[in-house]
Short mmCIF file of C-alpha atoms and ligand atoms in Angstrom, two decimals:
data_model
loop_
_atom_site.label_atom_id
_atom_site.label_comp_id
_atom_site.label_asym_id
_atom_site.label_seq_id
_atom_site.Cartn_x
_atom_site.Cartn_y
_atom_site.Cartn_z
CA UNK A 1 -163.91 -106.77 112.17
CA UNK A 2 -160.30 -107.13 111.29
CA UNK A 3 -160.25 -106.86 107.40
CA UNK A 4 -160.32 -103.49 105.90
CA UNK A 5 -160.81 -101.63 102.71
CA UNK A 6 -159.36 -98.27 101.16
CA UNK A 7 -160.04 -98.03 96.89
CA UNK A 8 -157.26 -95.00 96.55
CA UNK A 9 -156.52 -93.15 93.19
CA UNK A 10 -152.63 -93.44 91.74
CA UNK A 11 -153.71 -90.17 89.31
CA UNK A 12 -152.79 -90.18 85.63
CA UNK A 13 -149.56 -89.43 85.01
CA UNK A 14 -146.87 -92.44 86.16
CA UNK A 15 -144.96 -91.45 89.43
CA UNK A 16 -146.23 -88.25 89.34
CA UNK A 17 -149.70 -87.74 90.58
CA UNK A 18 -149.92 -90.21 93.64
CA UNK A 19 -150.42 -88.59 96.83
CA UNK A 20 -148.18 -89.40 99.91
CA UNK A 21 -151.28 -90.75 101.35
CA UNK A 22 -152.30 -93.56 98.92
CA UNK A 23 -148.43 -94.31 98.68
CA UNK A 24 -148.30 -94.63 102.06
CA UNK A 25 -151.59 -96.95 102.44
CA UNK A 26 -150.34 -98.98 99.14
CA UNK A 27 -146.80 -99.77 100.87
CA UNK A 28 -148.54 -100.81 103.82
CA UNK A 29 -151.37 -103.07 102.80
CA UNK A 30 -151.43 -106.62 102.82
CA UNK A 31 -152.43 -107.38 99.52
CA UNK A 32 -152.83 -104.34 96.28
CA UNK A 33 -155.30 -105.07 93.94
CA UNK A 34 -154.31 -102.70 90.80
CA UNK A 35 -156.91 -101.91 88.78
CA UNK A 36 -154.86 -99.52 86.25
CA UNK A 37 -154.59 -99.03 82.86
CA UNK A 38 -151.19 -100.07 81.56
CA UNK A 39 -148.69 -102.11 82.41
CA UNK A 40 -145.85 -99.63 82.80
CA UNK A 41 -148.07 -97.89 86.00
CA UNK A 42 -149.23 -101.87 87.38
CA UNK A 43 -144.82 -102.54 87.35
CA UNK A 44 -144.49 -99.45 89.41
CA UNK A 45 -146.62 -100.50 91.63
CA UNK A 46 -145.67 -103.92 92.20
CA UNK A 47 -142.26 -102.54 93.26
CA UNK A 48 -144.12 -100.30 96.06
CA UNK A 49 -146.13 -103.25 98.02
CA UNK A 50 -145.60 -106.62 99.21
CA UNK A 51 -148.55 -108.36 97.41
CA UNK A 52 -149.95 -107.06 94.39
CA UNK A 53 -152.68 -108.62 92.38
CA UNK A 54 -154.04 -107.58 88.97
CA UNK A 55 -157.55 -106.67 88.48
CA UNK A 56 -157.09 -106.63 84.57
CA UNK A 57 -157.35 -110.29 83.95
CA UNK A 58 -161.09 -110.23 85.04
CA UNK A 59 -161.33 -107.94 81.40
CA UNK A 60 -162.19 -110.36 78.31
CA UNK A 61 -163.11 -109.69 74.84
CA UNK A 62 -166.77 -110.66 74.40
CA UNK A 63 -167.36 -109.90 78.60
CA UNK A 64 -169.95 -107.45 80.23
CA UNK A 65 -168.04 -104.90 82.09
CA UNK A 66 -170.93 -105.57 84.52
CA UNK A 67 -169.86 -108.85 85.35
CA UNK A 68 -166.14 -107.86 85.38
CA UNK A 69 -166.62 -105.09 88.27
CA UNK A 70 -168.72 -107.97 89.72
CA UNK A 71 -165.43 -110.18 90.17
CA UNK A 72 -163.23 -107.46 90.95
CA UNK A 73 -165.47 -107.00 94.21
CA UNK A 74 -165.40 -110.70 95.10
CA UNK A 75 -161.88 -110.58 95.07
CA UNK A 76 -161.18 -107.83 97.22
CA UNK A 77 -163.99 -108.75 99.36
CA UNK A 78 -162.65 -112.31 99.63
CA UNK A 79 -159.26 -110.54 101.28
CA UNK A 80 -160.89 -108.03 103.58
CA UNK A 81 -163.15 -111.31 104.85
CA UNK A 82 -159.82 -112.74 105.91
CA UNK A 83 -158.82 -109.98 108.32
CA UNK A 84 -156.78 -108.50 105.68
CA UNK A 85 -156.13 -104.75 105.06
CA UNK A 86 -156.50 -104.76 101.48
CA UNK A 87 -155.85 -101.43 99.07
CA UNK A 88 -157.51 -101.71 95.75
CA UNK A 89 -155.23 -99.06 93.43
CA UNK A 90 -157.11 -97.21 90.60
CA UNK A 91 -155.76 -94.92 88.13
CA UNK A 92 -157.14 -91.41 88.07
CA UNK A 93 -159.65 -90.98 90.83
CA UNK A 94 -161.12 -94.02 91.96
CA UNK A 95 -164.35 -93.08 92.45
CA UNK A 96 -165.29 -91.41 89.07
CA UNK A 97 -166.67 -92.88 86.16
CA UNK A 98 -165.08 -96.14 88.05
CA UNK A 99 -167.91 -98.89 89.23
CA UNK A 100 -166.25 -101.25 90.72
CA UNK A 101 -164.03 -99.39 93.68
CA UNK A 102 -167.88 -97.88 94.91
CA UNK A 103 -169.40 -101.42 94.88
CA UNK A 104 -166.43 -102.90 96.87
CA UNK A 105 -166.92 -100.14 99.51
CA UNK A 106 -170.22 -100.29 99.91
CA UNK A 107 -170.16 -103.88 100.12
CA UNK A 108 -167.94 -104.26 102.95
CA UNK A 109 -169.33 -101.30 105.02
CA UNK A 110 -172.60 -103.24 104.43
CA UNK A 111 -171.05 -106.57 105.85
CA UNK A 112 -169.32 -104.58 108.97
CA UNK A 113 -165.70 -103.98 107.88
CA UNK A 114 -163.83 -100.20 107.48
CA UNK A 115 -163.76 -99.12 104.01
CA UNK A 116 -163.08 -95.80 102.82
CA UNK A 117 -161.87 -94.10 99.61
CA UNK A 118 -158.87 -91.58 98.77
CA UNK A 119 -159.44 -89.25 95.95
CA UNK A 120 -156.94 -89.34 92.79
CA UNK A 121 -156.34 -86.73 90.22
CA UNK A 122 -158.33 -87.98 87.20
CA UNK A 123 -158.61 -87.93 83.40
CA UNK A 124 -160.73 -84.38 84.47
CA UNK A 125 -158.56 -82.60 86.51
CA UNK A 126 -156.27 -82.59 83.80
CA UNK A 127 -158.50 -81.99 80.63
CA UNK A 128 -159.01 -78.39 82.65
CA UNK A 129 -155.41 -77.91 83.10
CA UNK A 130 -154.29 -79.01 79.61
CA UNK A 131 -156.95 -77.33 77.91
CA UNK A 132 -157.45 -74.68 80.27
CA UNK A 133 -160.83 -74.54 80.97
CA UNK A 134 -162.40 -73.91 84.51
CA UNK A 135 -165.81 -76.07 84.75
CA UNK A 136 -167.25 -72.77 87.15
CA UNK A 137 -166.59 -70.42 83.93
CA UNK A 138 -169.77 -71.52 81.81
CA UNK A 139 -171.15 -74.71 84.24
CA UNK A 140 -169.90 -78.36 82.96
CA UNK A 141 -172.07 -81.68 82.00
CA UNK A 142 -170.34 -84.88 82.25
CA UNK A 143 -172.04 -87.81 80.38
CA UNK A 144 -170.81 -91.45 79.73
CA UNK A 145 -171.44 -91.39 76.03
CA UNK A 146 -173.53 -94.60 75.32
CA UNK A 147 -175.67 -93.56 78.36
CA UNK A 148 -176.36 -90.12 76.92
CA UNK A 149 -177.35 -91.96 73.68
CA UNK A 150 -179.51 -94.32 75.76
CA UNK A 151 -181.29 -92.20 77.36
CA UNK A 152 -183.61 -88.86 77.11
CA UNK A 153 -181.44 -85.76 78.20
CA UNK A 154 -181.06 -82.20 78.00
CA UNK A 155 -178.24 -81.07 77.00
CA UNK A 156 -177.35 -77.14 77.32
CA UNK A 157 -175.29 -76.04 74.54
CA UNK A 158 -174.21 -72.65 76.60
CA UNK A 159 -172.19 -75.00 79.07
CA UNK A 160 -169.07 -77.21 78.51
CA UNK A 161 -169.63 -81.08 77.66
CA UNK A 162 -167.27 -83.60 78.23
CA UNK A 163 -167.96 -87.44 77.28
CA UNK A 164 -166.20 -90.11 78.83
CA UNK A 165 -165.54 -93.23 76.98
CA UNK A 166 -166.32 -92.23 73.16
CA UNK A 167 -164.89 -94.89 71.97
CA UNK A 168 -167.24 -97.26 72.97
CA UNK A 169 -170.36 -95.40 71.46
CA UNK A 170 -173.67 -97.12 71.39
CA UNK A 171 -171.95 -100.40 72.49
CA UNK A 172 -175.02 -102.27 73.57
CA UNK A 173 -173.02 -105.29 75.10
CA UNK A 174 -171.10 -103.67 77.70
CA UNK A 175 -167.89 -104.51 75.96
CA UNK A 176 -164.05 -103.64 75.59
CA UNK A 177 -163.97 -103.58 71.99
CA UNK A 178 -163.90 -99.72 70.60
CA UNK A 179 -167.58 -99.62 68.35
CA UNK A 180 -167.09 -97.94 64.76
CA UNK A 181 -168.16 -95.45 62.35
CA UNK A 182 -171.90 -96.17 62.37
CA UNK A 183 -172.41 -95.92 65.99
CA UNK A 184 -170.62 -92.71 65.87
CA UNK A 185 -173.00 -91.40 63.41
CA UNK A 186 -175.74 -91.94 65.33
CA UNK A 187 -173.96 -90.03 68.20
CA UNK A 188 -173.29 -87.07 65.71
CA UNK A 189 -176.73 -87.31 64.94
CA UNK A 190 -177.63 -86.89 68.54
CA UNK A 191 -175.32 -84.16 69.06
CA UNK A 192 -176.30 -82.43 65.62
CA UNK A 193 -179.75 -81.72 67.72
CA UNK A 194 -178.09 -79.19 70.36
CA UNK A 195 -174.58 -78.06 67.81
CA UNK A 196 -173.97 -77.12 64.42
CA UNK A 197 -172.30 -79.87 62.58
CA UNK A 198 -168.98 -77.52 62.28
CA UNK A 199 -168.62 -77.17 65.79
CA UNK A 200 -165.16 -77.43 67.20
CA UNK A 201 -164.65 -81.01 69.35
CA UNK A 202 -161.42 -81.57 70.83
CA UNK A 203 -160.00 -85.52 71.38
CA UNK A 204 -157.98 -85.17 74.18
CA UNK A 205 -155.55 -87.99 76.05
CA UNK A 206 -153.67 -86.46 79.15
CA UNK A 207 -149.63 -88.09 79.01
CA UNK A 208 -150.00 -91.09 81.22
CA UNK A 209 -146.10 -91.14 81.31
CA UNK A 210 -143.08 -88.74 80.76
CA UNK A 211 -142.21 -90.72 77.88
CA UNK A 212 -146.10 -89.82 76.33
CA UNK A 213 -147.38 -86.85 74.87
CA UNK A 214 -150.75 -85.42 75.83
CA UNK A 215 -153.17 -85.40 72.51
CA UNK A 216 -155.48 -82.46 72.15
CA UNK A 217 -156.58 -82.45 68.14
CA UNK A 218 -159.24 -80.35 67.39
CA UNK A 219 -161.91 -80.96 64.88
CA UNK A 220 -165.31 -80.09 63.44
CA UNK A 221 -168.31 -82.35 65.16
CA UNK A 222 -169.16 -84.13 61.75
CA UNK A 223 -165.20 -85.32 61.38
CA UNK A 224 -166.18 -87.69 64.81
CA UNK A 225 -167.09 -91.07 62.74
CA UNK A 226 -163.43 -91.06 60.86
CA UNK A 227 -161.75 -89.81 64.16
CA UNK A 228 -159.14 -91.93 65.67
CA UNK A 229 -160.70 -92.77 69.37
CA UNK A 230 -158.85 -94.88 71.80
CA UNK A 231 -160.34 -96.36 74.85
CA UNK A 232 -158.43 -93.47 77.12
CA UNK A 233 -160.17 -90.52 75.06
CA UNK A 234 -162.31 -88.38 76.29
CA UNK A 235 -164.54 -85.84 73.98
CA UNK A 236 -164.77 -82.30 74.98
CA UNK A 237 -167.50 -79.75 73.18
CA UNK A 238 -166.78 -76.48 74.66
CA UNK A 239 -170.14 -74.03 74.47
CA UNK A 240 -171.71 -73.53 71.11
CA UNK A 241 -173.77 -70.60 72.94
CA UNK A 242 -173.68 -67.59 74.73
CA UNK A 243 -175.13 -68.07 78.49
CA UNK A 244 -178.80 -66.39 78.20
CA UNK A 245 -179.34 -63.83 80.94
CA UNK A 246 -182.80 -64.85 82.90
CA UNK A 247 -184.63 -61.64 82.63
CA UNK A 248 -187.21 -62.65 85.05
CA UNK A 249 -185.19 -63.79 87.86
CA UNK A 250 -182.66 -60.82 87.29
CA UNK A 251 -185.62 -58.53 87.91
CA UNK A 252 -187.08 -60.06 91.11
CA UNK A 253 -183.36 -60.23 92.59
CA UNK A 254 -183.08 -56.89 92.13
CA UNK A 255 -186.36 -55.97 93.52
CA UNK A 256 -185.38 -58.41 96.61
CA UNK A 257 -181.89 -56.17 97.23
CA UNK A 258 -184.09 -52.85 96.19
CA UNK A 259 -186.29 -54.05 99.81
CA UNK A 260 -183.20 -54.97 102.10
CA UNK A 261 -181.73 -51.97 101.15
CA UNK A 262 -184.55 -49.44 101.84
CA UNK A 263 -185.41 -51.30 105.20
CA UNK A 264 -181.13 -51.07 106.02
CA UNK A 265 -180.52 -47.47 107.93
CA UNK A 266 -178.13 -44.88 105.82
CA UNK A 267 -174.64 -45.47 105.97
CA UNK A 268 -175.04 -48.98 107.54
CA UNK A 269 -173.31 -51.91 105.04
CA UNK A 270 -175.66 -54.83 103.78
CA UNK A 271 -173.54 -58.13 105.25
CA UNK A 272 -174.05 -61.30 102.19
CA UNK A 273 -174.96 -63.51 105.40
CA UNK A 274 -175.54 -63.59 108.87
CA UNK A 275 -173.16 -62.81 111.63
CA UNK A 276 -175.15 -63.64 114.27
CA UNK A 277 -173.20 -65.08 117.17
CA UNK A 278 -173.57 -68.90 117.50
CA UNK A 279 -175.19 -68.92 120.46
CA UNK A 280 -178.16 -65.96 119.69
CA UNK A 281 -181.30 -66.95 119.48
C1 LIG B 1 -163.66 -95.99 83.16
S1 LIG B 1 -163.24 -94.31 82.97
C2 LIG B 1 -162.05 -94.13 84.24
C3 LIG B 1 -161.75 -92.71 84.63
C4 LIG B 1 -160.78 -92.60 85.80
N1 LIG B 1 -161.35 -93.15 86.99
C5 LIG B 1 -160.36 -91.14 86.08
O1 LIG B 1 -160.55 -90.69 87.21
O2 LIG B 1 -159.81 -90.50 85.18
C6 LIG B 1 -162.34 -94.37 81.46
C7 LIG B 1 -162.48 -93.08 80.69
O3 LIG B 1 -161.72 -92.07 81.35
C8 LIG B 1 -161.17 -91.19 80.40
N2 LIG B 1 -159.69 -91.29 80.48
C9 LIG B 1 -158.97 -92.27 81.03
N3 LIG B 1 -157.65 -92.03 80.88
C10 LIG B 1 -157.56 -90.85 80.21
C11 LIG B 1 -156.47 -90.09 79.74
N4 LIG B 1 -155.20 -90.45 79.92
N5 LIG B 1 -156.75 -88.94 79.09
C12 LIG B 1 -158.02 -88.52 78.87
N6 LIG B 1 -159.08 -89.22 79.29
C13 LIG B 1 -158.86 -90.39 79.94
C14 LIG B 1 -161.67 -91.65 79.02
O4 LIG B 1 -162.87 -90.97 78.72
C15 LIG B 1 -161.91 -93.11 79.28
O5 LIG B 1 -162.80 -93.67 78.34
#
Protein backbone atom coordinates (compact mmCIF):
# COMPACT_ATOMS: atom_id res chain seq x y z
CA UNK A 1 0.00 0.00 0.00
CA UNK A 2 1.37 3.30 -1.04
CA UNK A 3 -0.22 5.82 1.48
CA UNK A 4 1.36 6.17 4.81
CA UNK A 5 0.87 7.55 8.23
CA UNK A 6 3.28 9.07 11.01
CA UNK A 7 1.08 11.28 14.01
CA UNK A 8 4.56 13.05 15.34
CA UNK A 9 4.69 15.46 18.42
CA UNK A 10 6.01 19.33 17.67
CA UNK A 11 6.51 19.56 21.85
CA UNK A 12 5.32 22.63 23.73
CA UNK A 13 7.36 25.30 23.46
CA UNK A 14 7.34 27.06 19.64
CA UNK A 15 10.61 26.19 17.68
CA UNK A 16 12.05 24.76 20.46
CA UNK A 17 11.02 21.29 21.33
CA UNK A 18 10.62 19.57 17.82
CA UNK A 19 12.93 16.85 17.22
CA UNK A 20 15.06 16.65 13.97
CA UNK A 21 13.06 13.65 13.27
CA UNK A 22 9.44 14.95 13.13
CA UNK A 23 10.98 18.10 11.32
CA UNK A 24 12.40 16.06 9.01
CA UNK A 25 9.15 13.77 8.34
CA UNK A 26 6.93 17.18 8.44
CA UNK A 27 9.17 18.83 5.54
CA UNK A 28 8.85 15.81 3.66
CA UNK A 29 5.24 14.74 3.70
CA UNK A 30 2.78 15.30 1.21
CA UNK A 31 0.17 16.82 3.03
CA UNK A 32 0.52 18.10 7.28
CA UNK A 33 -2.44 17.92 9.08
CA UNK A 34 -1.72 20.28 12.30
CA UNK A 35 -3.57 19.52 15.02
CA UNK A 36 -1.96 22.27 17.50
CA UNK A 37 -3.04 24.59 19.80
CA UNK A 38 -2.44 28.13 18.60
CA UNK A 39 -2.04 29.79 15.73
CA UNK A 40 1.43 31.22 16.21
CA UNK A 41 2.86 27.20 16.32
CA UNK A 42 0.12 26.13 13.09
CA UNK A 43 2.12 29.53 11.03
CA UNK A 44 5.38 27.91 11.85
CA UNK A 45 4.49 25.07 10.54
CA UNK A 46 2.95 25.99 7.43
CA UNK A 47 6.31 27.60 6.52
CA UNK A 48 8.09 24.02 7.10
CA UNK A 49 5.85 21.76 4.55
CA UNK A 50 4.39 21.96 1.26
CA UNK A 51 0.70 21.23 2.19
CA UNK A 52 -0.60 21.93 5.45
CA UNK A 53 -4.13 21.47 6.55
CA UNK A 54 -5.76 22.50 9.84
CA UNK A 55 -7.34 20.05 12.08
CA UNK A 56 -8.86 22.92 14.30
CA UNK A 57 -11.81 23.75 12.17
CA UNK A 58 -13.36 20.26 12.92
CA UNK A 59 -13.61 22.05 16.83
CA UNK A 60 -17.18 23.83 17.30
CA UNK A 61 -18.85 25.28 20.20
CA UNK A 62 -21.77 23.01 21.13
CA UNK A 63 -19.63 19.73 19.34
CA UNK A 64 -18.66 16.32 21.03
CA UNK A 65 -14.98 16.10 21.01
CA UNK A 66 -15.93 12.50 20.13
CA UNK A 67 -17.20 13.32 16.91
CA UNK A 68 -14.42 15.89 16.24
CA UNK A 69 -11.45 13.19 16.63
CA UNK A 70 -13.92 11.18 14.48
CA UNK A 71 -13.39 13.71 11.44
CA UNK A 72 -9.92 14.37 12.09
CA UNK A 73 -9.36 10.52 11.26
CA UNK A 74 -11.44 10.62 8.08
CA UNK A 75 -9.40 13.24 6.90
CA UNK A 76 -6.12 11.89 7.29
CA UNK A 77 -7.34 8.58 6.37
CA UNK A 78 -8.91 10.00 3.20
CA UNK A 79 -5.02 11.15 2.22
CA UNK A 80 -3.15 8.02 3.20
CA UNK A 81 -6.08 6.08 0.93
CA UNK A 82 -4.70 8.11 -1.93
CA UNK A 83 -1.13 6.82 -1.80
CA UNK A 84 -0.18 9.79 0.09
CA UNK A 85 2.46 10.03 2.88
CA UNK A 86 0.59 12.08 5.17
CA UNK A 87 2.12 13.56 8.76
CA UNK A 88 -0.54 14.52 11.18
CA UNK A 89 1.48 17.27 13.62
CA UNK A 90 0.38 17.40 17.33
CA UNK A 91 1.56 19.60 19.95
CA UNK A 92 3.17 18.02 22.97
CA UNK A 93 3.33 14.30 22.53
CA UNK A 94 0.94 12.99 20.22
CA UNK A 95 -0.01 10.12 21.77
CA UNK A 96 -0.95 11.33 25.34
CA UNK A 97 -4.09 12.44 26.57
CA UNK A 98 -4.55 12.95 22.54
CA UNK A 99 -7.48 10.55 20.91
CA UNK A 100 -7.47 11.22 17.73
CA UNK A 101 -3.58 10.63 16.44
CA UNK A 102 -4.14 6.72 18.18
CA UNK A 103 -7.43 6.21 16.24
CA UNK A 104 -5.85 7.38 12.91
CA UNK A 105 -3.01 4.84 13.45
CA UNK A 106 -4.79 2.15 14.30
CA UNK A 107 -7.11 2.68 11.61
CA UNK A 108 -4.82 2.55 8.82
CA UNK A 109 -2.61 -0.32 10.17
CA UNK A 110 -6.05 -2.04 10.35
CA UNK A 111 -6.81 -1.24 6.56
CA UNK A 112 -3.02 -2.32 5.46
CA UNK A 113 -1.09 0.97 5.22
CA UNK A 114 2.37 1.97 7.46
CA UNK A 115 1.54 4.09 10.29
CA UNK A 116 3.65 4.80 13.12
CA UNK A 117 4.01 7.49 15.82
CA UNK A 118 7.03 9.83 17.02
CA UNK A 119 7.00 10.84 20.57
CA UNK A 120 6.88 14.76 21.51
CA UNK A 121 7.82 16.42 24.69
CA UNK A 122 4.44 17.12 26.36
CA UNK A 123 2.55 19.36 28.80
CA UNK A 124 4.30 16.49 31.44
CA UNK A 125 7.68 16.48 30.67
CA UNK A 126 7.71 19.94 31.48
CA UNK A 127 5.41 20.23 34.64
CA UNK A 128 8.52 17.93 36.15
CA UNK A 129 11.08 20.23 34.90
CA UNK A 130 9.34 23.50 35.83
CA UNK A 131 8.21 22.35 39.01
CA UNK A 132 10.84 20.00 39.65
CA UNK A 133 9.36 17.01 40.56
CA UNK A 134 10.55 13.44 39.44
CA UNK A 135 7.27 11.13 39.00
CA UNK A 136 9.83 7.94 40.41
CA UNK A 137 10.32 10.12 43.79
CA UNK A 138 6.80 9.31 45.45
CA UNK A 139 4.96 7.26 42.23
CA UNK A 140 2.57 9.64 39.96
CA UNK A 141 -1.37 9.22 38.98
CA UNK A 142 -2.48 10.88 35.94
CA UNK A 143 -6.31 11.33 35.61
CA UNK A 144 -8.41 13.29 32.98
CA UNK A 145 -10.44 15.20 35.48
CA UNK A 146 -14.14 14.66 34.40
CA UNK A 147 -13.22 10.93 34.09
CA UNK A 148 -11.92 10.77 37.64
CA UNK A 149 -15.24 12.43 38.66
CA UNK A 150 -17.11 9.89 36.52
CA UNK A 151 -15.91 7.17 37.70
CA UNK A 152 -15.04 5.04 41.07
CA UNK A 153 -11.19 5.42 41.81
CA UNK A 154 -8.64 5.22 44.31
CA UNK A 155 -6.74 7.77 44.69
CA UNK A 156 -3.39 7.56 46.95
CA UNK A 157 -2.77 10.70 48.66
CA UNK A 158 1.12 9.59 49.41
CA UNK A 159 1.79 9.88 45.53
CA UNK A 160 1.76 12.95 43.16
CA UNK A 161 -1.60 13.74 41.14
CA UNK A 162 -1.74 15.55 38.15
CA UNK A 163 -5.19 16.31 36.25
CA UNK A 164 -5.32 17.06 32.78
CA UNK A 165 -7.95 19.28 31.45
CA UNK A 166 -9.46 21.01 34.75
CA UNK A 167 -11.04 23.30 33.07
CA UNK A 168 -13.52 21.31 31.65
CA UNK A 169 -14.69 19.65 35.02
CA UNK A 170 -17.77 17.54 35.05
CA UNK A 171 -18.54 18.65 31.44
CA UNK A 172 -21.04 16.00 30.58
CA UNK A 173 -21.28 17.01 26.78
CA UNK A 174 -17.88 16.47 25.66
CA UNK A 175 -17.46 20.12 24.94
CA UNK A 176 -14.89 23.07 24.38
CA UNK A 177 -16.46 25.45 26.57
CA UNK A 178 -14.42 25.75 30.12
CA UNK A 179 -17.46 24.45 32.89
CA UNK A 180 -17.70 26.86 36.07
CA UNK A 181 -17.71 27.20 39.69
CA UNK A 182 -20.30 24.53 40.52
CA UNK A 183 -18.73 21.77 38.71
CA UNK A 184 -15.59 22.62 40.40
CA UNK A 185 -17.16 22.23 43.67
CA UNK A 186 -18.18 19.04 43.13
CA UNK A 187 -14.55 18.18 42.10
CA UNK A 188 -13.30 19.78 45.46
CA UNK A 189 -15.75 17.77 47.01
CA UNK A 190 -14.30 14.70 45.45
CA UNK A 191 -10.90 15.61 46.23
CA UNK A 192 -11.85 16.81 49.89
CA UNK A 193 -12.33 12.78 50.39
CA UNK A 194 -8.44 11.86 49.98
CA UNK A 195 -6.88 15.93 51.05
CA UNK A 196 -7.46 18.42 53.53
CA UNK A 197 -9.26 21.32 52.08
CA UNK A 198 -5.91 23.58 52.72
CA UNK A 199 -3.85 21.52 50.72
CA UNK A 200 -1.44 23.21 48.42
CA UNK A 201 -2.60 22.81 44.40
CA UNK A 202 -0.49 24.34 41.92
CA UNK A 203 -2.13 25.71 38.28
CA UNK A 204 0.54 25.34 36.09
CA UNK A 205 0.83 26.41 32.08
CA UNK A 206 4.38 25.54 30.60
CA UNK A 207 5.46 28.90 28.05
CA UNK A 208 4.22 27.71 24.73
CA UNK A 209 6.42 30.55 23.21
CA UNK A 210 9.51 32.74 24.15
CA UNK A 211 7.31 35.59 24.17
CA UNK A 212 5.02 33.55 27.16
CA UNK A 213 5.65 33.04 30.62
CA UNK A 214 5.19 29.68 32.28
CA UNK A 215 2.31 30.03 35.18
CA UNK A 216 2.86 28.05 38.32
CA UNK A 217 0.38 29.82 41.16
CA UNK A 218 -0.02 27.97 44.07
CA UNK A 219 -3.10 27.72 46.13
CA UNK A 220 -5.08 25.98 48.86
CA UNK A 221 -7.52 23.03 47.31
CA UNK A 222 -10.79 24.92 48.42
CA UNK A 223 -9.56 28.29 46.36
CA UNK A 224 -10.15 25.75 42.97
CA UNK A 225 -13.93 27.00 42.16
CA UNK A 226 -12.74 30.93 41.96
CA UNK A 227 -9.41 29.82 40.24
CA UNK A 228 -8.69 31.14 36.87
CA UNK A 229 -8.43 27.73 34.61
CA UNK A 230 -7.72 27.89 30.97
CA UNK A 231 -8.15 25.06 28.62
CA UNK A 232 -4.05 24.51 28.60
CA UNK A 233 -3.96 24.05 32.58
CA UNK A 234 -3.13 21.30 34.13
CA UNK A 235 -3.70 20.71 38.14
CA UNK A 236 -0.95 19.28 40.12
CA UNK A 237 -1.57 18.00 44.01
CA UNK A 238 1.76 17.01 45.17
CA UNK A 239 1.47 14.22 48.25
CA UNK A 240 -0.63 15.15 51.20
CA UNK A 241 1.07 11.93 52.92
CA UNK A 242 4.01 10.33 53.94
CA UNK A 243 4.61 6.90 51.85
CA UNK A 244 3.57 4.07 54.56
CA UNK A 245 6.28 1.46 54.91
CA UNK A 246 4.55 -2.21 54.28
CA UNK A 247 5.60 -3.93 57.38
CA UNK A 248 4.58 -7.25 56.14
CA UNK A 249 6.24 -7.37 52.89
CA UNK A 250 9.42 -5.63 54.42
CA UNK A 251 9.62 -8.62 56.75
CA UNK A 252 9.23 -11.52 54.27
CA UNK A 253 11.89 -9.69 51.89
CA UNK A 254 14.12 -9.75 54.43
CA UNK A 255 13.55 -13.24 55.44
CA UNK A 256 13.87 -14.10 51.49
CA UNK A 257 17.65 -12.30 51.43
CA UNK A 258 18.20 -13.82 55.20
CA UNK A 259 17.82 -17.59 52.97
CA UNK A 260 20.00 -16.63 49.80
CA UNK A 261 22.43 -15.43 51.97
CA UNK A 262 22.90 -18.40 54.37
CA UNK A 263 22.70 -20.91 51.34
CA UNK A 264 25.64 -18.30 49.44
CA UNK A 265 29.34 -19.70 50.61
CA UNK A 266 31.48 -16.99 52.84
CA UNK A 267 33.10 -14.40 51.06
CA UNK A 268 31.20 -15.11 47.77
CA UNK A 269 29.01 -11.72 46.58
CA UNK A 270 25.10 -12.15 46.13
CA UNK A 271 24.71 -10.95 42.14
CA UNK A 272 20.84 -8.81 41.93
CA UNK A 273 20.30 -11.19 38.76
CA UNK A 274 21.53 -13.86 36.81
CA UNK A 275 24.67 -14.02 34.83
CA UNK A 276 24.21 -17.06 33.38
CA UNK A 277 25.66 -17.25 29.88
CA UNK A 278 22.99 -17.08 27.12
CA UNK A 279 23.44 -20.20 25.91
CA UNK A 280 23.44 -22.41 29.56
CA UNK A 281 20.90 -24.44 30.13
C1 LIG B 1 -5.92 17.14 25.08
S1 LIG B 1 -4.62 17.29 26.23
C2 LIG B 1 -3.23 17.32 25.15
C3 LIG B 1 -1.91 17.05 25.81
C4 LIG B 1 -0.75 17.00 24.83
N1 LIG B 1 -0.90 15.89 23.93
C5 LIG B 1 0.61 16.88 25.54
O1 LIG B 1 1.34 15.93 25.25
O2 LIG B 1 0.94 17.76 26.34
C6 LIG B 1 -4.85 18.95 26.77
C7 LIG B 1 -4.40 19.13 28.20
O3 LIG B 1 -2.98 19.09 28.24
C8 LIG B 1 -2.50 19.97 29.23
N2 LIG B 1 -1.71 21.03 28.58
C9 LIG B 1 -1.72 21.37 27.28
N3 LIG B 1 -0.88 22.41 27.07
C10 LIG B 1 -0.33 22.71 28.27
C11 LIG B 1 0.59 23.69 28.70
N4 LIG B 1 1.13 24.58 27.87
N5 LIG B 1 0.91 23.71 30.01
C12 LIG B 1 0.38 22.83 30.90
N6 LIG B 1 -0.49 21.90 30.53
C13 LIG B 1 -0.87 21.84 29.24
C14 LIG B 1 -3.74 20.56 29.93
O4 LIG B 1 -4.09 19.75 31.03
C15 LIG B 1 -4.75 20.47 28.82
O5 LIG B 1 -6.07 20.51 29.32
Amino acid sequence: MAGNLVCVGTGILLGGHLSPLAQNLIEQADVVFSGMSDGFTELWIEGLAKDVRSLQQHYADGKSRNLTYNEMVDAMLCEVRLGKKVVGAFYGHPGIFAKAPHEAIATARAEGFEARMIPGISAEDCLYADLGLDPGKTGCQHFETTQLMLYQRRIDPSALLVLWQPALAGDLTLGIRPTGSAERELLVELLSQDYPLNHECILYEAATTALHSTRIERLPLSALPQARLELHTTLVLPPSQPLTPNSQMRARLQALADTQTQGTPQGATVLPFSRKKANSP
